[in-house]
mmCIF file of C-alpha atoms in Angstrom:
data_model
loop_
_atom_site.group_PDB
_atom_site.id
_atom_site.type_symbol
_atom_site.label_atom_id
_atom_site.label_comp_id
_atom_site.label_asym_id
_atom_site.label_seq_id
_atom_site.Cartn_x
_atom_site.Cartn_y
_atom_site.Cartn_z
ATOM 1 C CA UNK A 1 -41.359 15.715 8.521
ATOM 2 C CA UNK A 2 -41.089 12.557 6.295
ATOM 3 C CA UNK A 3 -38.262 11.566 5.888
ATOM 4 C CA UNK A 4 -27.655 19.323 -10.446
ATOM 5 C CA UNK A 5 -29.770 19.110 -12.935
ATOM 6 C CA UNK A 6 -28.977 19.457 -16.351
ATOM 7 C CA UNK A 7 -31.643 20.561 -18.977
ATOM 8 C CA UNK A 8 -31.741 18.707 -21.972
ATOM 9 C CA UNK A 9 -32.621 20.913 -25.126
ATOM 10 C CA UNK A 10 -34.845 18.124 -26.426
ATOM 11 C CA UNK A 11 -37.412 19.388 -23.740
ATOM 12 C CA UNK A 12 -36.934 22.876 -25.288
ATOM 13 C CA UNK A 13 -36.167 24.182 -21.146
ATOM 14 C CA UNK A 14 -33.703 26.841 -20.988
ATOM 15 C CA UNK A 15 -29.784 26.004 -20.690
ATOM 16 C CA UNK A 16 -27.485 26.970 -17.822
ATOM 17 C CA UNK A 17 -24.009 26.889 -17.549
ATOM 18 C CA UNK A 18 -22.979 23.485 -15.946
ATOM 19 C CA UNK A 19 -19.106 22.547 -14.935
ATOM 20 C CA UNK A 20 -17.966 19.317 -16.179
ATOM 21 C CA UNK A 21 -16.215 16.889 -13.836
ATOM 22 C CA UNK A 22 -12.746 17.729 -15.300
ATOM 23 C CA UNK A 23 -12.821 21.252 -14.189
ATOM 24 C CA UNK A 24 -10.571 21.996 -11.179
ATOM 25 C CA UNK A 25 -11.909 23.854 -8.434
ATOM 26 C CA UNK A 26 -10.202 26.928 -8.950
ATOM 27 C CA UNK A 27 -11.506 26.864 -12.851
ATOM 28 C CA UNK A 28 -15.005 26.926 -11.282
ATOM 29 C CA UNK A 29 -14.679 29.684 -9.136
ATOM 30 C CA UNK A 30 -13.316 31.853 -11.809
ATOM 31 C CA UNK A 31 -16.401 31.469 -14.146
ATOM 32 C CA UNK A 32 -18.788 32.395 -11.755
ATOM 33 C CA UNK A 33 -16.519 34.893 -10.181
ATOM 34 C CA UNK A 34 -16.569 36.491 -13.904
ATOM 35 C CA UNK A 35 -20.387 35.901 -13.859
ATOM 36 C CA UNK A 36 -20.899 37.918 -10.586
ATOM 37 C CA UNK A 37 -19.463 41.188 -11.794
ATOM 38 C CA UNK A 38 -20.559 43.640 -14.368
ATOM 39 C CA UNK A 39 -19.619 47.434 -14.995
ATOM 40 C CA UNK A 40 -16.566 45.911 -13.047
ATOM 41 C CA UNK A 41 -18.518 46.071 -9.632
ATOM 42 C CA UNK A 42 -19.158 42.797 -7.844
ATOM 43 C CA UNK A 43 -23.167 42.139 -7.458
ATOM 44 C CA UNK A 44 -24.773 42.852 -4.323
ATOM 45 C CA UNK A 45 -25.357 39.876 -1.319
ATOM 46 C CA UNK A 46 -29.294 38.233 -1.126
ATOM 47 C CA UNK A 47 -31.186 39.085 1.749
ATOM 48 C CA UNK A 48 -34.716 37.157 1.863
ATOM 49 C CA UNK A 49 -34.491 33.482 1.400
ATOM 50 C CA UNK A 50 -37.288 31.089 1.373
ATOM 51 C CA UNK A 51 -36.526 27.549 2.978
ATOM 52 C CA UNK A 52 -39.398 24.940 2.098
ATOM 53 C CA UNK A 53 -39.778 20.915 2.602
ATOM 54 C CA UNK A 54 -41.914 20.402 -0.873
ATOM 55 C CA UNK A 55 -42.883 16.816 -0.196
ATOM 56 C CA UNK A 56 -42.804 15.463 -3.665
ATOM 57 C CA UNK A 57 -41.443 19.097 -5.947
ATOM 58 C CA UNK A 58 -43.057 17.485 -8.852
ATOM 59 C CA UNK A 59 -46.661 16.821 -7.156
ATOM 60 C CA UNK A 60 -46.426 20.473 -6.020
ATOM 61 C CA UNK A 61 -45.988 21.187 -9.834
ATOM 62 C CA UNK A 62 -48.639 19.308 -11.015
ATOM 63 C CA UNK A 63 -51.505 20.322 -8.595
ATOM 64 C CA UNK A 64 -49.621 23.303 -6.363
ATOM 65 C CA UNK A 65 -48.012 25.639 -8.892
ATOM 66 C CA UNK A 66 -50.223 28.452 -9.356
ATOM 67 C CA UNK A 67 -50.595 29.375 -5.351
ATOM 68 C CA UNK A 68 -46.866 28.367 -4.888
ATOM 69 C CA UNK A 69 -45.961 30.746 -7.639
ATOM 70 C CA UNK A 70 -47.979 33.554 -6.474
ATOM 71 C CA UNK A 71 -46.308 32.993 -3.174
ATOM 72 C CA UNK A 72 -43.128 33.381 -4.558
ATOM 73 C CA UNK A 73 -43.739 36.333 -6.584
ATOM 74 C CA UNK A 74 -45.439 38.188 -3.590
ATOM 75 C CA UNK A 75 -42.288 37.401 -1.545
ATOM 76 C CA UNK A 76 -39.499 37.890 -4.214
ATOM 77 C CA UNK A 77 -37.042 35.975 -2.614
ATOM 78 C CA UNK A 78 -33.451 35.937 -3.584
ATOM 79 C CA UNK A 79 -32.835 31.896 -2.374
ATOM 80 C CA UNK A 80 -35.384 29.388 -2.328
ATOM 81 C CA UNK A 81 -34.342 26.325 -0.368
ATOM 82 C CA UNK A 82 -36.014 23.417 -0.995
ATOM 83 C CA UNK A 83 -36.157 19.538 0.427
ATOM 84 C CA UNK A 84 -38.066 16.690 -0.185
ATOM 85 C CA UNK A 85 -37.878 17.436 -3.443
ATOM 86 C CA UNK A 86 -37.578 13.465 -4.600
ATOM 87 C CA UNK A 87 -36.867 13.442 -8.141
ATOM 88 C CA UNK A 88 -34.983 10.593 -8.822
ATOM 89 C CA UNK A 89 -31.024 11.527 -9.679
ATOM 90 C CA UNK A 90 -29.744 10.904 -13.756
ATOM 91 C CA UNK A 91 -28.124 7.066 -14.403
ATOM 92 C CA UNK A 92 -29.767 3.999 -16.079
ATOM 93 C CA UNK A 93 -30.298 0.927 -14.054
ATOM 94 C CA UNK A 94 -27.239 -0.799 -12.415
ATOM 95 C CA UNK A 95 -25.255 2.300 -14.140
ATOM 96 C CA UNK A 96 -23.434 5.312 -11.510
ATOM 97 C CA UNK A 97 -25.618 8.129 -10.642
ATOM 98 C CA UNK A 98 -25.151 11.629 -11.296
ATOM 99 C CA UNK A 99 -27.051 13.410 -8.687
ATOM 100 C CA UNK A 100 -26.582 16.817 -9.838
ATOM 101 C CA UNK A 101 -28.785 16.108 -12.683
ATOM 102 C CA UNK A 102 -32.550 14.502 -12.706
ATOM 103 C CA UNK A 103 -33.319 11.002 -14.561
ATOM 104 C CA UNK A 104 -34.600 11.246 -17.820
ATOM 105 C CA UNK A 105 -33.445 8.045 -19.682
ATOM 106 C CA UNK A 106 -37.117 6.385 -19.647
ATOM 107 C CA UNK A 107 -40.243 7.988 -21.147
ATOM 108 C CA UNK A 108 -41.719 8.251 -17.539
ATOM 109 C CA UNK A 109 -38.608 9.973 -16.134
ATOM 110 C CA UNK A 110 -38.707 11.951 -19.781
ATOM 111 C CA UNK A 111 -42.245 12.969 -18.937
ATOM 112 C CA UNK A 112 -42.110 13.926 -15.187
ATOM 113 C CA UNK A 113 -38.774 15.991 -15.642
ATOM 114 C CA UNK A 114 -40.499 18.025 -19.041
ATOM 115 C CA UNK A 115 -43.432 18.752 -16.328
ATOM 116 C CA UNK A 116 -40.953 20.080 -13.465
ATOM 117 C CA UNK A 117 -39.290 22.141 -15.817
ATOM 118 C CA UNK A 118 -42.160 23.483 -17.715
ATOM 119 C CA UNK A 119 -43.164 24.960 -14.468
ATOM 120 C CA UNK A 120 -39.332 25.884 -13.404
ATOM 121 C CA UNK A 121 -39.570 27.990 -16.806
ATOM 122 C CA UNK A 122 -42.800 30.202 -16.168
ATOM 123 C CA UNK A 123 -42.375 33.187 -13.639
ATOM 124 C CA UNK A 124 -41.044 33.726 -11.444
ATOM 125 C CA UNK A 125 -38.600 30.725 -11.235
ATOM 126 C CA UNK A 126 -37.380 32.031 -14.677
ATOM 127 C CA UNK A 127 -35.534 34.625 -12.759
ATOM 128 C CA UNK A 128 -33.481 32.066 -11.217
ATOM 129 C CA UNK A 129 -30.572 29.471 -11.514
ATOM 130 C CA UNK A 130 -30.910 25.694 -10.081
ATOM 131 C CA UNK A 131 -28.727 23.377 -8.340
ATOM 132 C CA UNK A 132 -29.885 20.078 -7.738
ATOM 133 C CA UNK A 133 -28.634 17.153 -5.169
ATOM 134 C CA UNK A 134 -30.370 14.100 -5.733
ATOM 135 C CA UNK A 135 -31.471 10.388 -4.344
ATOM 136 C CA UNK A 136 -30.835 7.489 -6.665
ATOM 137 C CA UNK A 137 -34.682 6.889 -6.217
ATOM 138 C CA UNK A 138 -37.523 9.157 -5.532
ATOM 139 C CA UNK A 139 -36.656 10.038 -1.934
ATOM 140 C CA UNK A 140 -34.909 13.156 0.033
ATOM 141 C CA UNK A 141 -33.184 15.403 -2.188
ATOM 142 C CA UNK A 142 -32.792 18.403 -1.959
ATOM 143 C CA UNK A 143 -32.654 21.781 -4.744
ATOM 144 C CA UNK A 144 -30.755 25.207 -4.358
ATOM 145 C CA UNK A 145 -32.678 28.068 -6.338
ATOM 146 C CA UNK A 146 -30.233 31.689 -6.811
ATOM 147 C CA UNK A 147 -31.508 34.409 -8.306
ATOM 148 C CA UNK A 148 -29.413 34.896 -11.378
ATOM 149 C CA UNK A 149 -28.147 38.141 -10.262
ATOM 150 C CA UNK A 150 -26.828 36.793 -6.887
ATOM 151 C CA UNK A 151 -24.505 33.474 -8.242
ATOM 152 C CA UNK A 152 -22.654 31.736 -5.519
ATOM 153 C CA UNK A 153 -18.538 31.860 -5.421
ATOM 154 C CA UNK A 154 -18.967 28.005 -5.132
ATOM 155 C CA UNK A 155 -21.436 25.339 -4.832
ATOM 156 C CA UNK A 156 -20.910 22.056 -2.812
ATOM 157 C CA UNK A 157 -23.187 19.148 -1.758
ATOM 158 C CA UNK A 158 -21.320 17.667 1.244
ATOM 159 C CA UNK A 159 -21.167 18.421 5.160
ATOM 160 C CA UNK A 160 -17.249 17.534 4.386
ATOM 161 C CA UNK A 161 -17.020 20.409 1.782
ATOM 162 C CA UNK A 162 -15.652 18.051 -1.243
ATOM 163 C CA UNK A 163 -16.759 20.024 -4.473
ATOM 164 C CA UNK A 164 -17.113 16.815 -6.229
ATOM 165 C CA UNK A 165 -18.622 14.008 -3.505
ATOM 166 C CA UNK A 166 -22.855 14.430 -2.596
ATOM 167 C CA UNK A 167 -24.016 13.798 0.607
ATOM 168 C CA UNK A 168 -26.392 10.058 0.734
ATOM 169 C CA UNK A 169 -29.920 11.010 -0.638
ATOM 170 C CA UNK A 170 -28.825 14.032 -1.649
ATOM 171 C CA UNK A 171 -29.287 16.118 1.633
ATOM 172 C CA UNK A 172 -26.660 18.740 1.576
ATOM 173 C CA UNK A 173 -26.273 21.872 -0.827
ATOM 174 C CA UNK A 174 -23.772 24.332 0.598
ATOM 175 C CA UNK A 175 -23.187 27.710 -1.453
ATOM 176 C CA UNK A 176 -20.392 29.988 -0.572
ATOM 177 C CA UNK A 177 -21.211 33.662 -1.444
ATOM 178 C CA UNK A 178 -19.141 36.645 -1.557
ATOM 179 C CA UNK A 179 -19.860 37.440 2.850
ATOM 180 C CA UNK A 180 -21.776 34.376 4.000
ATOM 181 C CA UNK A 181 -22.037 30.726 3.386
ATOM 182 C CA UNK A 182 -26.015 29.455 2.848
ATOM 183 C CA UNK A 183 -26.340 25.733 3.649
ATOM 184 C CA UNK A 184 -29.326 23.795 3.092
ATOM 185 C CA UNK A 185 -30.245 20.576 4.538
ATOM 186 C CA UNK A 186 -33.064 17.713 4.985
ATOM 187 C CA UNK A 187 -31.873 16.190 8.356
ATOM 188 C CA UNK A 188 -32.632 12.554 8.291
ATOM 189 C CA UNK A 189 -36.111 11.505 10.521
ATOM 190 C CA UNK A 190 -34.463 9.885 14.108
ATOM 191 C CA UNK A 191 -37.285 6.902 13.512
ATOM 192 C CA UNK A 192 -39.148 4.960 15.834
ATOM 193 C CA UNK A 193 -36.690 2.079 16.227
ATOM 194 C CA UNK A 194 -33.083 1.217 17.316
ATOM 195 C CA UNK A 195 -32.383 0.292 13.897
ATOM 196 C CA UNK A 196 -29.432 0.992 11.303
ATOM 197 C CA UNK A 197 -31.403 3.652 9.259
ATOM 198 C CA UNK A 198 -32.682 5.199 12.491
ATOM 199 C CA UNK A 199 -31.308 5.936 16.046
ATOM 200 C CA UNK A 200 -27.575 5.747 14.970
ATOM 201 C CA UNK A 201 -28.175 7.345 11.631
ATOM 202 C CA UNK A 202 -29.168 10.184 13.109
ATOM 203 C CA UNK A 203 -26.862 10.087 16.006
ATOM 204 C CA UNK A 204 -24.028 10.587 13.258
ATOM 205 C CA UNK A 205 -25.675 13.200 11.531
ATOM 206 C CA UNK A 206 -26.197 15.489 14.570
ATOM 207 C CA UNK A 207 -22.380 14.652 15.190
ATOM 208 C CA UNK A 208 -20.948 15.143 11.703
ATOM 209 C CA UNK A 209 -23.260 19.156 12.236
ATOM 210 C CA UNK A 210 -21.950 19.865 14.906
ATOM 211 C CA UNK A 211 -18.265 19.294 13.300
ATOM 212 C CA UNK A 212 -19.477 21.239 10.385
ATOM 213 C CA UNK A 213 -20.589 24.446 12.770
ATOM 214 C CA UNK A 214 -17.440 24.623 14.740
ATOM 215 C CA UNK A 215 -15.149 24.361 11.683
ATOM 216 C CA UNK A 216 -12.902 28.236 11.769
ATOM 217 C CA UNK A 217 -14.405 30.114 8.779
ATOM 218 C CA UNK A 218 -14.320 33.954 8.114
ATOM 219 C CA UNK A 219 -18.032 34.149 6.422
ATOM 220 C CA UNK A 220 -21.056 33.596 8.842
ATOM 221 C CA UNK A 221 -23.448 30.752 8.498
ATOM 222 C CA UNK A 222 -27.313 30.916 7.176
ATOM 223 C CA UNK A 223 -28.151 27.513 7.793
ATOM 224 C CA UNK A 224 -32.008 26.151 6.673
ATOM 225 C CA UNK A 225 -34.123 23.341 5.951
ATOM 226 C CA UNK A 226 -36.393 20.742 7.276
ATOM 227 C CA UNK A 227 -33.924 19.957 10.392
ATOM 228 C CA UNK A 228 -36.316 17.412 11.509
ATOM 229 C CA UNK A 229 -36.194 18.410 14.919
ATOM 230 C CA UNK A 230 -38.502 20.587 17.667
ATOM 231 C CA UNK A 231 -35.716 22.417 19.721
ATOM 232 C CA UNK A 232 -37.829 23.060 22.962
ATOM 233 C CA UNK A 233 -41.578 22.235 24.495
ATOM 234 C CA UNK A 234 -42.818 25.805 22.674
ATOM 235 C CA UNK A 235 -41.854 24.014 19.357
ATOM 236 C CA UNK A 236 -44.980 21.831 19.470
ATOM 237 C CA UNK A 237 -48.618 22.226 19.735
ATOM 238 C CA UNK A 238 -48.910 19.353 22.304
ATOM 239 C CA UNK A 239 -45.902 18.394 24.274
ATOM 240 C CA UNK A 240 -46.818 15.596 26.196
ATOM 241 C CA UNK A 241 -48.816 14.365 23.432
ATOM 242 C CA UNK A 242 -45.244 13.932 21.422
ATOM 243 C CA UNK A 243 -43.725 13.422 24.753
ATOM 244 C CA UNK A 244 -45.109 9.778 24.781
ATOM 245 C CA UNK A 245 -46.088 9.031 21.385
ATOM 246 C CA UNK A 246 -44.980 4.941 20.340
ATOM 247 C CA UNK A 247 -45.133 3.164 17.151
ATOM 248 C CA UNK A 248 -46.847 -0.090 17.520
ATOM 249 C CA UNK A 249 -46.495 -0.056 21.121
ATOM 250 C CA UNK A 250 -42.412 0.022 21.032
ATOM 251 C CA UNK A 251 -40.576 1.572 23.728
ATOM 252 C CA UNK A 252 -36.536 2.065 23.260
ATOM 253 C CA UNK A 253 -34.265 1.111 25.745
ATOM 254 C CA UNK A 254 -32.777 4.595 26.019
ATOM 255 C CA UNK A 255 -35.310 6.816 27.689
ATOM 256 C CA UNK A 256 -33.250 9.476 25.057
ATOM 257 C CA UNK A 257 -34.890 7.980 22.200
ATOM 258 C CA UNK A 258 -38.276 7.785 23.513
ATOM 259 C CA UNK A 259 -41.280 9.803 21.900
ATOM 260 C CA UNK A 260 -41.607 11.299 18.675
ATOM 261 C CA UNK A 261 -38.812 11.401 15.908
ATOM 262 C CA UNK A 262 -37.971 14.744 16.133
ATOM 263 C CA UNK A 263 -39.188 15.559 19.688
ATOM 264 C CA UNK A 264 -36.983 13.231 21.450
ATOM 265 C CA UNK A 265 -35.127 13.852 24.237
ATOM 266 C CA UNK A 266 -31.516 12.978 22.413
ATOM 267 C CA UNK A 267 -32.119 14.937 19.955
ATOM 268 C CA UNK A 268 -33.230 17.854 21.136
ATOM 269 C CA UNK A 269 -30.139 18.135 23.700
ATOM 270 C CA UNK A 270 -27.823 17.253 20.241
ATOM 271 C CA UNK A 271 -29.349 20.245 18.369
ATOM 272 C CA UNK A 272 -28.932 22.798 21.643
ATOM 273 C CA UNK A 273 -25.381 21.821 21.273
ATOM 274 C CA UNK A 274 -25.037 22.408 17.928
ATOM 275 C CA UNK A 275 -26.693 25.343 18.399
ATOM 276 C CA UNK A 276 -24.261 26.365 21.341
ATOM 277 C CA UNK A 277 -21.099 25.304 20.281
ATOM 278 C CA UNK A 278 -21.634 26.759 16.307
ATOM 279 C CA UNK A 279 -22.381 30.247 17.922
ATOM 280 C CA UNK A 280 -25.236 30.028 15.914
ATOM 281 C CA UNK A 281 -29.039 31.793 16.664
ATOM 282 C CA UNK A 282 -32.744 30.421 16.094
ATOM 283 C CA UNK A 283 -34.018 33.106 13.714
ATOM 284 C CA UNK A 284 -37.750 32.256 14.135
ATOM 285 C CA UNK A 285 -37.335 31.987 17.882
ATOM 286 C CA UNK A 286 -35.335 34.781 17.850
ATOM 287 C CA UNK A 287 -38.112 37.366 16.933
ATOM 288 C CA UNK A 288 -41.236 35.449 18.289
ATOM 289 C CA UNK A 289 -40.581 34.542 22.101
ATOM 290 C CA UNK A 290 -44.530 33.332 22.660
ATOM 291 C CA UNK A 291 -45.992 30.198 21.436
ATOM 292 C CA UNK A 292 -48.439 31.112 18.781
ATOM 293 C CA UNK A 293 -51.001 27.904 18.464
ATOM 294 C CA UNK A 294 -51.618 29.842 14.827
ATOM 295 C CA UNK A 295 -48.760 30.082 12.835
ATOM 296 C CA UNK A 296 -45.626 28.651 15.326
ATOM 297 C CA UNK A 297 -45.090 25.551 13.384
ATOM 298 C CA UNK A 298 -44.357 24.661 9.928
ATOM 299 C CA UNK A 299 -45.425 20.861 9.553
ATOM 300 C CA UNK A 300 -48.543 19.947 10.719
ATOM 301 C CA UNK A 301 -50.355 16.485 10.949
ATOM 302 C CA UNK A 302 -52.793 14.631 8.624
ATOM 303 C CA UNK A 303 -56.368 16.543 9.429
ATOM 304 C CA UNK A 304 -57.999 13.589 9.884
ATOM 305 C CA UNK A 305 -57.153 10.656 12.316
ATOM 306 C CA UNK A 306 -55.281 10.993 15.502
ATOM 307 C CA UNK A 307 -52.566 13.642 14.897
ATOM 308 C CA UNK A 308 -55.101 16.469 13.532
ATOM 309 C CA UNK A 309 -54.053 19.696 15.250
ATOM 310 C CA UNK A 310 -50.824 18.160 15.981
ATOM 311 C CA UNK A 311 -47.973 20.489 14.791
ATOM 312 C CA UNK A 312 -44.512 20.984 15.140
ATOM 313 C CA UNK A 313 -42.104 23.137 14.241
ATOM 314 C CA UNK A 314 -39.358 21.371 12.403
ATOM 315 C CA UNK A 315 -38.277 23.738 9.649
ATOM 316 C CA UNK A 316 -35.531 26.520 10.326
ATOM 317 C CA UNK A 317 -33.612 29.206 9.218
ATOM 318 C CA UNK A 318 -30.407 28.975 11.939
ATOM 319 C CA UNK A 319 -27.594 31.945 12.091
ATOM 320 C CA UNK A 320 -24.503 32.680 12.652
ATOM 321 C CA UNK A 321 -24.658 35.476 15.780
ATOM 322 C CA UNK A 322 -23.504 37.928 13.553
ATOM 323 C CA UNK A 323 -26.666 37.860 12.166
ATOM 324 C CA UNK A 324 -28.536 38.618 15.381
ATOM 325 C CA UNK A 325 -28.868 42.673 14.626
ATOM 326 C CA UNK A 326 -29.523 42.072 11.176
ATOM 327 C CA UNK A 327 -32.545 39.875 11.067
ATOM 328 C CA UNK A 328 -35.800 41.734 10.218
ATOM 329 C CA UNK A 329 -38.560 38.980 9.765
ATOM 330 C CA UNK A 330 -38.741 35.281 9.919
ATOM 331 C CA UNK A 331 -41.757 34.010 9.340
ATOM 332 C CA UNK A 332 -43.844 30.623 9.008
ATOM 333 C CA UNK A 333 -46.254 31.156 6.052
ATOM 334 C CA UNK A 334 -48.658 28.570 6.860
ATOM 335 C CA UNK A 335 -51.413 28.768 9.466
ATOM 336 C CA UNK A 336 -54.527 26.653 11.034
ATOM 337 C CA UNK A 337 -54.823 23.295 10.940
ATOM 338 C CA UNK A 338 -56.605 22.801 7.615
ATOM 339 C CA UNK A 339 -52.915 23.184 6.214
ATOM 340 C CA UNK A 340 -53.655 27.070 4.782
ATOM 341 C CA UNK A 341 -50.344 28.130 3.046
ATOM 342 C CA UNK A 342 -48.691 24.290 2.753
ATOM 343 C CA UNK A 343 -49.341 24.318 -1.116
ATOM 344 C CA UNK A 344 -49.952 20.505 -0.778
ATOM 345 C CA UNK A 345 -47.061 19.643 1.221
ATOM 346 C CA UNK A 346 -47.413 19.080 5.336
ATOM 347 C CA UNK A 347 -44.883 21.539 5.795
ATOM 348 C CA UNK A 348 -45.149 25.188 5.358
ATOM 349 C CA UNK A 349 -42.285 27.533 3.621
ATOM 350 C CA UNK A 350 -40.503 29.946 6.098
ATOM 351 C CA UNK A 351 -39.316 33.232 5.290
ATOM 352 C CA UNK A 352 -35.995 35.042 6.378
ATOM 353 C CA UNK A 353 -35.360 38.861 5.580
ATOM 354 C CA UNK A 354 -31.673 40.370 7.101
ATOM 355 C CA UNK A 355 -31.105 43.560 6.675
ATOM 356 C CA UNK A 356 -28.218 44.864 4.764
ATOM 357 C CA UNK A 357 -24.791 44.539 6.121
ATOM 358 C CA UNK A 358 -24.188 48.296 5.053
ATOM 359 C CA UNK A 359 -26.404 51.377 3.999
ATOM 360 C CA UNK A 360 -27.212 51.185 0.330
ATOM 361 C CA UNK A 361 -26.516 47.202 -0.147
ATOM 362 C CA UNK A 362 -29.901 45.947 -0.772
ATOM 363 C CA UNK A 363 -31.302 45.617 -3.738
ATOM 364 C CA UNK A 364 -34.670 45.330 -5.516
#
């Protein structure tokens, strides 16, 4: 709801291939291309995918791992999605960032980026390969994990598809695989105020989406994340309660913008657009038709103060309609209001499964 990296050898983490900024696009493709096929036969597509807004991926590290981990390895994902990861992006003071790769030129940064990958080493995140788009400071960000078996044609981190540019705070990782395109995104909060990083911020957002979604493309879309917005009244635990909620008493001048960032009235018609204009299905909403006070919503308020049992559901996995006969499950793994199945965040992971696109494509 709030609101690449590179390992160093020093820290004794594993190495991954990483392009260097001199590589043309076409150079790219070709060395994962190469990595994608063996015995001459191209690797087979992933089919479940984990999308999850960590709040802080290194406090979920330090005090989350074990139950996170377990959840992961009981699941077996092929993608995990994550946001909010807020590790702050490589580049000294006053120097360019590189946002593809986390800081590590003080001994704090040193210390916190040993931690996260100490625990991006141990099962079952061995198994996989990271990409990282990052904030200049701890805030947003967001983290791509691929199962090495299932590398991406091509990786990009902007809503404007430039291989080399990353979206502001690091909100956009976009992989291309061999029959879909997988785009994750943290959707910036709408705010409370008609201010410069609020109303209007978002306002562009939603409209540079819904350019993205109508772009021509032959692969379908898988598009997750913490979007940051409740489509419809069955999205939250207490409509009118978000209906009229204020900050400090302030009411916008366009009834639009009124309520609670994400539950507004602006952007909630914005996203429906998006949604009907991209061709493009709710998976979750798809498959479960009924509100379920239990486990319909992946963020939920603090437990104590005023919004305790206040949820919403803000976190999605959206699809192309191509999709629609192929989705199995999508699920919210978090439950209650005591936060069961957050693993210290306020939002809950979600869980997609499609079925193959043709008998004998899946894989275990």
């Amino acid at each position: 709801m709030k609101r690449f990296f590179k390992p160093i050898e020093k820290d004794g983490s594993a190495k991954k291939p990483s392009f260097s900024s001199g590589e043309a696009d076409g150079e790219k493709k070709e060395k994962v291309v190469s990595e994608l096929e063996e015995n001459g036969e191209p690797k087979k597509e992933p089919l479940k995918f984990v999308t999850w807004n960590a709040n802080s991926l290194l406090l979920r590290a330090k005090n989350n791992w074990n139950e996170f981990s377990k959840f992961v390895s009981g699941l077996d994902p092929d993608v995990i999605a994550l946001q909010e990861v807020r590790m702050p992006a490589a580049g000294s003071k006053g120097a360019p960032k590189n946002p593809g790769e986390i800081k590590d030129d003080t001994s704090s940064s040193r210390e916190e980026k040993q931690i996260l990958m100490r625990a991006l080493s141990t099962a079952p995140f061995a198994n996989y390969r990271t990409w990282w788009s990052l904030a200049d400071s701890k805030y947003a960000g967001t983290a791509l994990f691929v199962k090495k078996c299932f590398q991406p044609i091509k990786v990009t981190f902007s809503l404007d598809k430039t291989a080399s540019k990353h979206e502001p705070d690091g909100r956009v990782i976009l992989a291309e695989f061999e029959t879909f395109r997988l785009l994750n995104t943290y959707a910036p909060n709408n705010g409370w105020k008609e201010e410069e990083n609020s109303f209007q911020r978002r306002r562009k957002w939603d409209k540079r989406m819904l350019e993205f979604v109508v772009q021509p493309s032959e692969k379908p879309l898988i598009w997750c994340g913490d979007l940051n917005v409740s489509h419809e009244e069955i999205d939250v635990s207490h409509p009118e309660f978000f209906s009229a909620a204020k900050l400090n008493g302030y009411v916008p001048p366009n009834k639009e913008d009124c309520g609670q960032p994400g539950f507004t009235l602006g952007e909630r018609k914005r996203f429906g657009a998006i949604l009907r204009e991209g061709k493009l299905i709710d998976a979750y909403r798809h498959l479960h038709t009924e509100k379920d006070m239990e486990r319909g919503f992946s963020w939920s308020g603090h437990p104590i103060g005023k919004y305790r049992g206040k949820r919403m559901r803000i976190d999605y996995f959206i699809v192309s309609e191509k999709f629609e006969e192929r989705i199995v499950v999508c699920e919210m793994h978090g439950r209650g209001i005591e936060l069961d199945g957050f693993y210290g965040s306020d939002h809950c992971p979600v869980f997609l499964e499609l079925s193959p696109s043709f008998p004998g494509s899946n894989q275990s």
